[in-house]
Amino acid sequence: MCPAPETNKRVPQPAQVDLNAWRPSAAQPVLRARAQMLAGIRAFFAAREVLEVETPMLSQAATTDPALASMRVAGLGYWLHTSPELPMKRLLASGLGPIYQICRVFRDGERGRLHHPEFTLLEWYRPGWTLSALMQEVADLVHDLLHRLELPPKPPLELPVEFIRYRELFQCGLDIDPWHCSPRELQAVAQARGLGAGLKLDTDAWLDFLLTHCLEPQLGQHGLSFVQDYPPSQAALARLSEDDPPHAQRFELYWQGIELANGFQELTDAAQQRQRFAEDQAVRAASGLAPVAQDEQFLAALEAGLPESAGVALGLDRLLMLACGAERIDQVLAFPIERA
Amino acid sequence: MASYKTNEFKGGLKIMLDGDPYNIVENEFVKPGKGQAFNRVKIKNLKTGRVVERTFKSGDSVEAADVHDTELQYLYNDGEVWHFMHPETFEQLAADEAAVGEAVKWIKEQDMCSVTLWNGVPLSVEPPNFVVLEITETDPGLKGDTSGGGGKPATLETGAVVNVPLFVQIGEMIKVDTRTGAYVSRARDE
């Protein structure tokens, strides 16, 4: 039997030319609602005397967070920021007072129904505030924006607010204590639900697995749901509580099963921060990720003194999605990456 | 061996899992802002047709399945396997009962079929969307009833049974949609 000559392979289909690819993927009322949202945020913070700032998108340092991938700009060799957190904290350390920023941030490899490699964050900092005061302000802002948006159909205007501890979320939802469990036990919880076959994960990754696959879908189905008090291993840049066992003073906001915001009682201790960077770099090395230049200017600012602050970052594309009932992030973007 | 990284996942991609070839039906990227990313996929086992859910850690690689579709002409059934031929190379391939599956109800000699090959061996057979077959058995309908109202079962030359209008008779050729198993028209109406 002769091998088939090259020309007798299956004829490839002619490439589909999408004549509408130049058009925006968001409908006009949604793009108008986006503008109303941005104007609303500026009015909200102007009334509360929080200062709008801009910090560089380009940095000599990349994020050390092993769960995030910074994009590098050819030529200059600088990195696009994954969030404006570190330079904003430098402004706080300089004594500027309460500040906010609306900016595009960039995260490599993140693409899906709720993810886009370039998206819009609102990030703000409240020197001298507690985390609970900040959570209340987040809820106030969301309500304020929902009132302003002129959308058919009108989004819900009054959302009940609830607070749940991370530990209780796992104890009630999955009958497991996230402070005292092994990867093997967490895998058994997943397998009992027919999930996680063939996966090899560490404790935190299993917790993320169970959170995303089993718990998140129920969060915020009746309103705004704040999950707080995270495991110390998931502190990121949050400070740890002094109780025993400690928890990270961190919260996440969920609405309709979707993560919208992440807040910290900010870590202000320079030595601890340096230690966390070192731990991040070690995790990166162990998982085969390239070492990255860490932000020494930020560490210098912490050494000079960061005021006690609470800070939060809120994903504006997702907020807009939920307000206008969109299923995919593409429905609220003028042009998604595939058409950029 | 060829492999795919999770960031290449999309509907239609063919992967190997636990020794079986699968087709990705749906791929969802899932990631907490501060945590581990996953690809949560719905995949169809190409041998059994069963759809299952599976989660991969983003960044992991999965072996690619050597699966592709080709248009082959059905030649004959020797009582055990069904023989197909490539219309240009004249290469012949045999498909077993599991691969031919439901297509057996519709195909007759010389029909062109879409055959899915796994490592060069037929894995499944799709009949043409429309086939023309002769009616070998059906109740005689009422003469003069051409309204098409109502229907009756009719057995076709391949053994398939379809519901046809009352006026269609034994010996007639009819066109059938193999995706739904529904009668379309009398072939001479074409």
Short mmCIF file of C-alpha atoms in Angstrom, two decimals:
data_model
loop_
_atom_site.label_atom_id
_atom_site.label_comp_id
_atom_site.label_asym_id
_atom_site.label_seq_id
_atom_site.Cartn_x
_atom_site.Cartn_y
_atom_site.Cartn_z
CA MET A 1 0.00 0.00 0.00
CA CYS A 2 1.47 3.35 -1.04
CA PRO A 3 1.50 6.23 1.37
CA ALA A 4 -0.91 8.94 0.29
CA PRO A 5 0.85 11.67 -1.66
CA GLU A 6 0.79 15.14 -0.07
CA THR A 7 -1.84 16.45 -2.50
CA ASN A 8 -4.34 13.77 -1.52
CA LYS A 9 -4.59 14.85 2.10
CA ARG A 10 -7.95 16.18 3.13
CA VAL A 11 -8.50 19.55 1.48
CA PRO A 12 -8.27 22.27 4.14
CA GLN A 13 -11.33 24.48 4.49
CA PRO A 14 -10.83 28.00 3.10
CA ALA A 15 -10.09 30.40 5.96
CA GLN A 16 -13.29 31.99 7.20
CA VAL A 17 -13.08 35.74 6.72
CA ASP A 18 -15.22 37.46 9.33
CA LEU A 19 -16.40 40.65 7.67
CA ASN A 20 -17.61 41.97 11.02
CA ALA A 21 -14.29 41.57 12.83
CA TRP A 22 -13.63 45.32 12.73
CA ARG A 23 -16.76 45.99 14.78
CA PRO A 24 -16.83 46.38 18.57
CA SER A 25 -17.84 43.25 20.50
CA ALA A 26 -19.77 45.33 23.07
CA ALA A 27 -23.18 46.78 22.24
CA GLN A 28 -23.51 50.58 22.24
CA PRO A 29 -25.65 50.79 25.42
CA VAL A 30 -22.90 48.83 27.21
CA LEU A 31 -20.17 51.16 25.97
CA ARG A 32 -22.29 54.10 27.16
CA ALA A 33 -22.77 52.38 30.54
CA ARG A 34 -18.97 51.95 30.74
CA ALA A 35 -18.53 55.71 30.35
CA GLN A 36 -21.22 56.34 32.99
CA MET A 37 -19.42 53.93 35.32
CA LEU A 38 -16.09 55.77 34.93
CA ALA A 39 -17.75 59.17 35.43
CA GLY A 40 -19.61 57.75 38.45
CA ILE A 41 -16.41 56.50 40.08
CA ARG A 42 -14.77 59.91 39.65
CA ALA A 43 -17.81 61.68 41.14
CA PHE A 44 -17.95 59.20 44.05
CA PHE A 45 -14.32 59.75 45.01
CA ALA A 46 -14.38 63.51 44.37
CA ALA A 47 -17.25 63.77 46.88
CA ARG A 48 -15.19 61.78 49.39
CA GLU A 49 -12.01 63.74 48.72
CA VAL A 50 -10.00 60.81 47.46
CA LEU A 51 -7.39 61.95 44.95
CA GLU A 52 -7.15 60.44 41.46
CA VAL A 53 -3.57 59.48 40.56
CA GLU A 54 -1.70 57.93 37.66
CA THR A 55 1.35 55.72 38.09
CA PRO A 56 3.50 54.13 35.37
CA MET A 57 2.22 51.07 33.52
CA LEU A 58 5.84 50.25 32.71
CA SER A 59 8.22 49.17 35.44
CA GLN A 60 11.78 47.91 35.75
CA ALA A 61 10.36 45.31 38.16
CA ALA A 62 7.89 42.50 37.47
CA THR A 63 5.41 40.98 39.89
CA THR A 64 6.96 38.25 42.04
CA ASP A 65 3.53 36.61 42.58
CA PRO A 66 3.96 33.09 41.15
CA ALA A 67 0.27 33.03 40.15
CA LEU A 68 0.69 36.07 37.87
CA ALA A 69 2.75 36.54 34.72
CA SER A 70 4.00 40.01 33.79
CA MET A 71 4.37 40.88 30.11
CA ARG A 72 7.67 42.28 28.96
CA VAL A 73 7.96 45.12 26.48
CA ALA A 74 10.50 44.42 23.75
CA GLY A 75 13.21 47.03 23.28
CA LEU A 76 12.98 48.84 26.59
CA GLY A 77 12.89 45.54 28.49
CA TYR A 78 10.50 47.03 31.07
CA TRP A 79 7.49 45.10 32.39
CA LEU A 80 3.82 46.03 32.06
CA HIS A 81 2.24 46.20 35.50
CA THR A 82 -0.17 43.49 36.67
CA SER A 83 -1.64 46.02 39.12
CA PRO A 84 -0.69 49.57 40.19
CA GLU A 85 -0.31 48.45 43.83
CA LEU A 86 3.39 49.01 44.45
CA PRO A 87 3.80 52.52 42.96
CA MET A 88 0.52 53.58 44.64
CA LYS A 89 1.98 52.50 47.97
CA ARG A 90 5.03 54.62 47.21
CA LEU A 91 2.64 57.57 46.87
CA LEU A 92 1.04 56.65 50.21
CA ALA A 93 4.48 56.52 51.83
CA SER A 94 5.15 59.99 50.43
CA GLY A 95 2.17 61.26 52.47
CA LEU A 96 -0.28 62.00 49.63
CA GLY A 97 -3.30 60.75 51.62
CA PRO A 98 -6.24 58.71 50.23
CA ILE A 99 -5.80 57.94 46.51
CA TYR A 100 -7.46 56.00 43.71
CA GLN A 101 -6.52 55.01 40.19
CA ILE A 102 -8.41 53.63 37.18
CA CYS A 103 -6.03 51.87 34.80
CA ARG A 104 -5.50 49.05 32.38
CA VAL A 105 -3.44 46.18 33.81
CA PHE A 106 -1.83 43.29 31.96
CA ARG A 107 -1.64 39.60 32.89
CA ASP A 108 -0.12 37.15 30.46
CA GLY A 109 -1.89 33.88 29.69
CA GLU A 110 -5.24 34.88 31.21
CA ARG A 111 -8.02 34.41 28.70
CA GLY A 112 -11.49 33.00 29.14
CA ARG A 113 -15.12 33.84 29.72
CA LEU A 114 -14.18 36.03 32.71
CA HIS A 115 -10.54 36.77 31.84
CA HIS A 116 -8.83 39.05 29.36
CA PRO A 117 -5.07 39.65 29.29
CA GLU A 118 -5.65 43.41 29.44
CA PHE A 119 -8.39 44.68 31.74
CA THR A 120 -9.46 47.70 33.77
CA LEU A 121 -8.82 47.89 37.50
CA LEU A 122 -10.03 50.44 39.98
CA GLU A 123 -7.62 50.47 42.89
CA TRP A 124 -7.86 52.66 45.98
CA TYR A 125 -6.18 53.16 49.34
CA ARG A 126 -7.49 54.54 52.61
CA PRO A 127 -4.75 55.49 55.10
CA GLY A 128 -5.86 54.97 58.69
CA TRP A 129 -8.90 52.86 57.71
CA THR A 130 -9.82 49.37 58.87
CA LEU A 131 -10.69 46.58 56.47
CA SER A 132 -14.33 46.58 57.59
CA ALA A 133 -14.69 50.31 56.86
CA LEU A 134 -13.22 49.70 53.42
CA MET A 135 -15.59 46.79 52.71
CA GLN A 136 -18.49 49.11 53.53
CA GLU A 137 -17.11 51.70 51.10
CA VAL A 138 -16.79 49.04 48.36
CA ALA A 139 -20.47 48.14 48.87
CA ASP A 140 -21.41 51.85 48.81
CA LEU A 141 -19.53 52.39 45.55
CA VAL A 142 -21.16 49.38 43.86
CA HIS A 143 -24.63 50.61 44.87
CA ASP A 144 -23.82 54.15 43.76
CA LEU A 145 -22.71 52.91 40.33
CA LEU A 146 -25.72 50.62 39.87
CA HIS A 147 -27.99 53.66 40.42
CA ARG A 148 -26.12 55.67 37.80
CA LEU A 149 -26.02 53.16 34.97
CA GLU A 150 -28.71 53.71 32.36
CA LEU A 151 -29.21 50.17 31.23
CA PRO A 152 -32.05 48.17 29.85
CA PRO A 153 -32.86 46.11 31.82
CA LYS A 154 -32.21 48.10 34.98
CA PRO A 155 -29.73 46.26 37.24
CA PRO A 156 -30.79 45.44 40.82
CA LEU A 157 -30.39 48.58 42.92
CA GLU A 158 -30.41 47.20 46.46
CA LEU A 159 -28.09 44.29 47.10
CA PRO A 160 -28.00 42.71 50.55
CA VAL A 161 -24.43 42.57 51.88
CA GLU A 162 -23.09 39.50 53.68
CA PHE A 163 -19.76 38.66 55.29
CA ILE A 164 -18.34 35.12 55.47
CA ARG A 165 -15.02 33.94 56.87
CA TYR A 166 -12.92 31.84 54.49
CA ARG A 167 -12.63 29.15 57.14
CA GLU A 168 -16.39 28.98 57.72
CA LEU A 169 -17.01 28.92 53.99
CA PHE A 170 -15.01 25.68 53.72
CA GLN A 171 -16.35 24.25 56.98
CA CYS A 172 -20.01 24.84 56.05
CA GLY A 173 -19.72 24.11 52.34
CA LEU A 174 -17.30 21.18 52.31
CA ASP A 175 -16.99 20.10 55.95
CA ILE A 176 -13.23 20.64 56.00
CA ASP A 177 -10.97 23.04 57.96
CA PRO A 178 -8.68 24.84 55.50
CA TRP A 179 -6.22 25.57 58.34
CA HIS A 180 -5.76 21.89 59.15
CA CYS A 181 -5.86 19.70 56.07
CA SER A 182 -3.42 17.91 53.81
CA PRO A 183 -3.40 17.84 50.01
CA ARG A 184 -4.57 14.22 50.27
CA GLU A 185 -7.64 15.17 52.35
CA LEU A 186 -8.49 18.03 50.00
CA GLN A 187 -8.18 15.72 47.00
CA ALA A 188 -10.57 13.28 48.69
CA VAL A 189 -13.12 16.11 49.12
CA ALA A 190 -12.83 16.87 45.38
CA GLN A 191 -13.05 13.20 44.40
CA ALA A 192 -16.15 12.69 46.53
CA ARG A 193 -17.73 15.26 44.18
CA GLY A 194 -16.43 13.56 41.04
CA LEU A 195 -13.79 16.25 40.49
CA GLY A 196 -10.03 16.61 40.30
CA ALA A 197 -9.12 13.25 38.74
CA GLY A 198 -5.44 13.02 37.85
CA LEU A 199 -4.45 16.34 39.45
CA LYS A 200 -1.35 16.76 41.60
CA LEU A 201 -1.57 19.96 43.65
CA ASP A 202 -0.23 21.44 46.88
CA THR A 203 -2.51 22.53 49.74
CA ASP A 204 -3.10 26.09 48.49
CA ALA A 205 -3.75 24.96 44.92
CA TRP A 206 -6.28 22.36 46.19
CA LEU A 207 -7.97 25.10 48.24
CA ASP A 208 -8.13 27.23 45.07
CA PHE A 209 -9.51 24.23 43.19
CA LEU A 210 -12.30 23.62 45.72
CA LEU A 211 -13.03 27.35 45.99
CA THR A 212 -13.39 27.81 42.22
CA HIS A 213 -15.11 24.52 41.43
CA CYS A 214 -17.40 24.02 44.44
CA LEU A 215 -17.81 27.18 46.51
CA GLU A 216 -17.60 30.25 44.28
CA PRO A 217 -20.71 29.45 42.21
CA GLN A 218 -22.87 29.88 45.34
CA LEU A 219 -21.21 33.10 46.54
CA GLY A 220 -23.04 36.39 46.13
CA GLN A 221 -26.16 34.85 44.63
CA HIS A 222 -28.38 37.01 46.87
CA GLY A 223 -26.27 40.15 46.87
CA LEU A 224 -22.71 41.21 47.66
CA SER A 225 -20.72 38.58 49.46
CA PHE A 226 -17.47 39.47 51.21
CA VAL A 227 -15.22 36.51 52.01
CA GLN A 228 -12.61 37.47 54.61
CA ASP A 229 -9.79 36.22 56.85
CA TYR A 230 -7.73 34.12 54.45
CA PRO A 231 -5.17 31.41 55.29
CA PRO A 232 -1.75 32.95 56.12
CA SER A 233 -0.26 31.15 53.10
CA GLN A 234 -2.58 33.19 50.88
CA ALA A 235 -1.81 36.58 52.40
CA ALA A 236 -0.17 38.09 49.28
CA LEU A 237 0.49 41.68 50.48
CA ALA A 238 -1.93 41.60 53.42
CA ARG A 239 -0.83 41.75 57.05
CA LEU A 240 -1.38 38.79 59.35
CA SER A 241 -3.64 38.99 62.40
CA GLU A 242 -2.13 38.48 65.84
CA ASP A 243 -4.59 35.81 66.99
CA ASP A 244 -3.75 32.12 67.16
CA PRO A 245 -3.78 30.66 64.58
CA PRO A 246 -3.26 33.83 62.53
CA HIS A 247 -5.20 34.71 59.38
CA ALA A 248 -4.41 37.07 56.54
CA GLN A 249 -6.35 40.34 56.85
CA ARG A 250 -7.66 40.08 53.35
CA PHE A 251 -11.10 40.02 51.68
CA GLU A 252 -12.58 39.15 48.33
CA LEU A 253 -15.90 40.46 47.03
CA TYR A 254 -18.20 38.11 45.11
CA TRP A 255 -21.39 38.90 43.25
CA GLN A 256 -23.37 36.32 41.25
CA GLY A 257 -20.64 33.74 41.85
CA ILE A 258 -17.94 35.94 40.33
CA GLU A 259 -14.89 37.43 42.04
CA LEU A 260 -14.95 41.22 41.73
CA ALA A 261 -12.48 42.70 44.20
CA ASN A 262 -9.58 41.87 46.48
CA GLY A 263 -8.69 43.96 49.52
CA PHE A 264 -5.91 44.01 52.11
CA GLN A 265 -5.09 45.51 55.43
CA GLU A 266 -1.75 46.42 53.95
CA LEU A 267 1.46 44.88 55.13
CA THR A 268 3.66 47.81 56.20
CA ASP A 269 6.62 45.91 57.63
CA ALA A 270 9.56 46.16 55.18
CA ALA A 271 11.41 43.11 56.56
CA GLN A 272 8.31 40.91 56.30
CA GLN A 273 7.66 42.21 52.80
CA ARG A 274 11.22 41.40 51.73
CA GLN A 275 10.73 37.92 53.19
CA ARG A 276 7.52 37.42 51.14
CA PHE A 277 9.29 38.47 47.96
CA ALA A 278 12.01 35.91 48.74
CA GLU A 279 9.35 33.22 49.32
CA ASP A 280 7.67 34.14 46.00
CA GLN A 281 11.01 33.88 44.20
CA ALA A 282 11.65 30.47 45.79
CA VAL A 283 8.23 29.21 44.65
CA ARG A 284 8.93 30.59 41.17
CA ALA A 285 12.27 28.77 41.03
CA ALA A 286 10.72 25.51 42.29
CA SER A 287 8.03 25.62 39.62
CA GLY A 288 10.48 26.39 36.84
CA LEU A 289 9.48 30.05 36.44
CA ALA A 290 12.16 32.60 35.59
CA PRO A 291 13.35 34.77 38.47
CA VAL A 292 12.13 38.36 38.11
CA ALA A 293 13.52 41.71 39.21
CA GLN A 294 11.62 42.70 42.36
CA ASP A 295 10.58 46.26 43.11
CA GLU A 296 13.35 47.68 45.32
CA GLN A 297 11.86 51.21 45.20
CA PHE A 298 8.71 49.81 46.83
CA LEU A 299 10.78 48.13 49.57
CA ALA A 300 12.63 51.43 50.13
CA ALA A 301 9.24 53.18 50.51
CA LEU A 302 8.17 50.61 53.14
CA GLU A 303 11.43 51.19 54.99
CA ALA A 304 10.75 54.95 54.92
CA GLY A 305 7.30 54.22 56.39
CA LEU A 306 3.97 53.27 54.82
CA PRO A 307 1.00 54.62 56.83
CA GLU A 308 -1.36 51.94 58.16
CA SER A 309 -3.81 51.57 55.26
CA ALA A 310 -6.57 49.47 53.79
CA GLY A 311 -6.56 49.03 50.03
CA VAL A 312 -8.65 47.29 47.41
CA ALA A 313 -8.62 46.54 43.67
CA LEU A 314 -11.92 46.05 41.82
CA GLY A 315 -12.30 44.63 38.31
CA LEU A 316 -14.42 47.12 36.42
CA ASP A 317 -15.06 44.96 33.34
CA ARG A 318 -16.62 42.25 35.48
CA LEU A 319 -18.68 44.74 37.48
CA LEU A 320 -20.03 46.11 34.20
CA MET A 321 -20.68 42.57 32.96
CA LEU A 322 -22.78 41.70 35.99
CA ALA A 323 -24.60 45.06 35.97
CA CYS A 324 -25.71 44.58 32.38
CA GLY A 325 -26.29 40.82 32.54
CA ALA A 326 -23.45 39.88 30.17
CA GLU A 327 -22.20 36.29 30.10
CA ARG A 328 -18.74 36.98 28.73
CA ILE A 329 -16.19 39.71 29.35
CA ASP A 330 -16.01 40.27 25.57
CA GLN A 331 -19.53 41.70 25.71
CA VAL A 332 -18.29 44.70 27.70
CA LEU A 333 -15.01 45.35 25.84
CA ALA A 334 -14.85 47.54 22.74
CA PHE A 335 -12.37 45.16 21.13
CA PRO A 336 -11.24 41.86 22.68
CA ILE A 337 -7.64 40.73 22.21
CA GLU A 338 -8.47 38.58 19.17
CA ARG A 339 -9.70 41.73 17.38
CA ALA A 340 -7.15 44.12 18.88
CA MET B 1 5.30 12.88 20.77
CA ALA B 2 3.15 15.91 20.00
CA SER B 3 1.51 17.62 22.94
CA TYR B 4 -0.62 20.65 23.69
CA LYS B 5 -0.24 23.16 26.49
CA THR B 6 -3.41 24.22 28.27
CA ASN B 7 -3.24 27.69 26.68
CA GLU B 8 -3.78 25.99 23.29
CA PHE B 9 -7.00 24.33 24.48
CA LYS B 10 -10.10 25.09 22.43
CA GLY B 11 -13.18 23.32 21.15
CA GLY B 12 -12.29 20.65 18.58
CA LEU B 13 -8.77 19.92 19.87
CA LYS B 14 -8.02 16.17 20.07
CA ILE B 15 -6.14 14.94 23.13
CA MET B 16 -5.15 11.63 24.71
CA LEU B 17 -6.29 10.82 28.24
CA ASP B 18 -5.95 7.51 30.09
CA GLY B 19 -5.18 5.82 26.75
CA ASP B 20 -8.29 7.03 24.92
CA PRO B 21 -8.65 9.80 22.32
CA TYR B 22 -10.87 12.72 23.35
CA ASN B 23 -12.29 15.79 21.63
CA ILE B 24 -12.43 19.02 23.64
CA VAL B 25 -16.06 20.18 23.57
CA GLU B 26 -15.74 23.19 25.86
CA ASN B 27 -12.82 24.86 27.62
CA GLU B 28 -13.19 27.25 30.55
CA PHE B 29 -10.29 29.17 32.09
CA VAL B 30 -10.78 29.41 35.86
CA LYS B 31 -8.50 31.39 38.16
CA PRO B 32 -8.84 33.19 41.47
CA GLY B 33 -7.15 36.60 41.18
CA LYS B 34 -4.51 35.57 43.70
CA GLY B 35 -4.28 31.86 43.03
CA GLN B 36 -3.82 28.79 40.89
CA ALA B 37 -5.19 28.84 37.33
CA PHE B 38 -7.09 25.86 35.92
CA ASN B 39 -8.55 24.81 32.60
CA ARG B 40 -11.88 23.17 33.24
CA VAL B 41 -12.90 21.23 30.14
CA LYS B 42 -15.77 19.14 28.86
CA ILE B 43 -14.33 16.36 26.72
CA LYS B 44 -15.91 13.67 24.59
CA ASN B 45 -14.42 10.20 24.49
CA LEU B 46 -14.16 9.48 20.77
CA LYS B 47 -14.41 5.72 21.31
CA THR B 48 -17.48 5.68 23.54
CA GLY B 49 -19.06 9.06 22.77
CA ARG B 50 -19.34 9.80 26.50
CA VAL B 51 -18.82 13.42 27.58
CA VAL B 52 -16.96 13.92 30.88
CA GLU B 53 -15.61 16.90 32.81
CA ARG B 54 -11.95 17.23 33.63
CA THR B 55 -9.74 19.91 35.16
CA PHE B 56 -6.13 20.59 34.21
CA LYS B 57 -3.65 22.78 36.03
CA SER B 58 -2.95 25.66 33.64
CA GLY B 59 0.49 25.39 32.12
CA ASP B 60 0.46 21.58 32.06
CA SER B 61 0.85 19.67 28.80
CA VAL B 62 -1.38 16.95 27.43
CA GLU B 63 -0.50 14.41 24.75
CA ALA B 64 -2.08 15.17 21.38
CA ALA B 65 -4.28 12.48 19.81
CA ASP B 66 -3.51 11.63 16.18
CA VAL B 67 -7.12 11.99 15.11
CA HIS B 68 -8.36 13.43 11.85
CA ASP B 69 -11.34 13.22 9.53
CA THR B 70 -11.16 11.98 5.95
CA GLU B 71 -13.71 11.43 3.17
CA LEU B 72 -13.85 7.75 2.21
CA GLN B 73 -16.08 5.73 -0.08
CA TYR B 74 -17.96 2.81 1.46
CA LEU B 75 -17.26 -0.36 -0.54
CA TYR B 76 -18.89 -3.38 1.13
CA ASN B 77 -19.47 -5.28 4.34
CA ASP B 78 -17.86 -8.74 4.45
CA GLY B 79 -20.06 -9.87 7.33
CA GLU B 80 -17.55 -8.78 9.93
CA VAL B 81 -16.09 -5.42 9.00
CA TRP B 82 -16.99 -2.56 6.69
CA HIS B 83 -14.52 -1.73 3.94
CA PHE B 84 -13.84 1.85 2.84
CA MET B 85 -11.59 3.28 0.12
CA HIS B 86 -9.86 6.59 -0.41
CA PRO B 87 -11.25 7.86 -3.76
CA GLU B 88 -7.88 9.09 -5.03
CA THR B 89 -5.21 6.88 -3.49
CA PHE B 90 -7.46 3.76 -3.58
CA GLU B 91 -6.09 2.97 -0.13
CA GLN B 92 -8.52 0.64 1.66
CA LEU B 93 -9.41 0.74 5.33
CA ALA B 94 -11.65 -1.53 7.40
CA ALA B 95 -13.98 -0.23 10.11
CA ASP B 96 -15.33 -2.49 12.83
CA GLU B 97 -18.87 -2.49 14.21
CA ALA B 98 -18.03 -0.08 17.03
CA ALA B 99 -16.62 2.44 14.55
CA VAL B 100 -19.49 2.17 12.06
CA GLY B 101 -22.06 2.45 14.84
CA GLU B 102 -25.34 4.10 13.81
CA ALA B 103 -24.05 4.81 10.30
CA VAL B 104 -24.83 1.19 9.42
CA LYS B 105 -28.50 2.16 9.24
CA TRP B 106 -27.92 4.58 6.39
CA ILE B 107 -24.94 3.73 4.21
CA LYS B 108 -24.93 1.65 1.07
CA GLU B 109 -22.18 0.79 -1.37
CA GLN B 110 -20.38 3.75 -2.97
CA ASP B 111 -21.66 6.36 -0.48
CA MET B 112 -19.05 8.92 0.56
CA CYS B 113 -18.65 9.03 4.35
CA SER B 114 -16.68 11.18 6.73
CA VAL B 115 -14.44 8.73 8.59
CA THR B 116 -12.54 9.75 11.72
CA LEU B 117 -9.15 8.04 11.90
CA TRP B 118 -7.17 7.50 15.09
CA ASN B 119 -3.56 6.52 14.43
CA GLY B 120 -4.72 5.69 10.89
CA VAL B 121 -7.51 3.33 12.02
CA PRO B 122 -11.23 4.19 11.59
CA LEU B 123 -12.66 5.30 14.92
CA SER B 124 -16.07 6.51 13.80
CA VAL B 125 -18.07 6.85 10.59
CA GLU B 126 -20.45 9.70 9.74
CA PRO B 127 -22.91 8.92 6.94
CA PRO B 128 -23.71 11.63 4.37
CA ASN B 129 -26.23 14.16 5.78
CA PHE B 130 -28.75 13.05 3.15
CA VAL B 131 -29.09 9.60 1.64
CA VAL B 132 -31.44 8.23 -1.04
CA LEU B 133 -32.71 4.74 -0.24
CA GLU B 134 -35.34 2.35 -1.59
CA ILE B 135 -38.38 1.37 0.45
CA THR B 136 -38.52 -2.41 0.78
CA GLU B 137 -41.51 -2.69 3.05
CA THR B 138 -44.47 -0.50 4.08
CA ASP B 139 -48.26 -0.76 4.37
CA PRO B 140 -50.00 0.20 1.15
CA GLY B 141 -51.49 3.65 1.74
CA LEU B 142 -54.84 4.98 0.56
CA LYS B 143 -54.90 5.73 -3.14
CA GLY B 144 -55.21 9.40 -3.91
CA ASP B 145 -53.96 10.57 -0.52
CA THR B 146 -51.24 13.04 -1.43
CA SER B 147 -51.87 15.43 1.43
CA GLY B 148 -48.99 14.10 3.49
CA GLY B 149 -51.17 14.22 6.59
CA GLY B 150 -50.34 11.38 8.96
CA GLY B 151 -47.65 8.82 8.32
CA LYS B 152 -46.61 5.17 8.48
CA PRO B 153 -43.40 3.27 9.17
CA ALA B 154 -41.35 2.16 6.17
CA THR B 155 -38.38 -0.20 6.09
CA LEU B 156 -35.53 0.84 3.81
CA GLU B 157 -33.06 -1.30 1.87
CA THR B 158 -30.45 -0.81 4.60
CA GLY B 159 -32.85 -2.02 7.27
CA ALA B 160 -33.54 1.43 8.77
CA VAL B 161 -37.16 2.21 9.62
CA VAL B 162 -38.39 5.76 8.99
CA ASN B 163 -41.78 7.42 9.20
CA VAL B 164 -43.05 8.32 5.72
CA PRO B 165 -46.24 9.94 4.34
CA LEU B 166 -49.10 7.59 3.53
CA PHE B 167 -48.76 8.05 -0.25
CA VAL B 168 -45.21 6.67 -0.44
CA GLN B 169 -45.07 3.08 -1.70
CA ILE B 170 -42.80 0.01 -1.75
CA GLY B 171 -40.10 0.27 -4.41
CA GLU B 172 -39.91 4.08 -4.28
CA MET B 173 -36.65 5.93 -3.60
CA ILE B 174 -36.82 8.44 -0.74
CA LYS B 175 -34.43 11.06 0.62
CA VAL B 176 -33.70 10.89 4.37
CA ASP B 177 -31.86 13.27 6.71
CA THR B 178 -29.47 10.94 8.57
CA ARG B 179 -28.88 13.46 11.39
CA THR B 180 -32.53 13.29 12.46
CA GLY B 181 -33.66 10.09 10.76
CA ALA B 182 -36.50 12.07 9.16
CA TYR B 183 -38.07 11.59 5.72
CA VAL B 184 -37.34 14.59 3.47
CA SER B 185 -38.96 13.85 0.11
CA ARG B 186 -39.46 11.32 -2.63
CA ALA B 187 -36.22 11.15 -4.58
CA ARG B 188 -37.98 11.70 -7.92
CA ASP B 189 -39.34 15.03 -6.59
CA GLU B 190 -35.79 16.41 -6.72
#
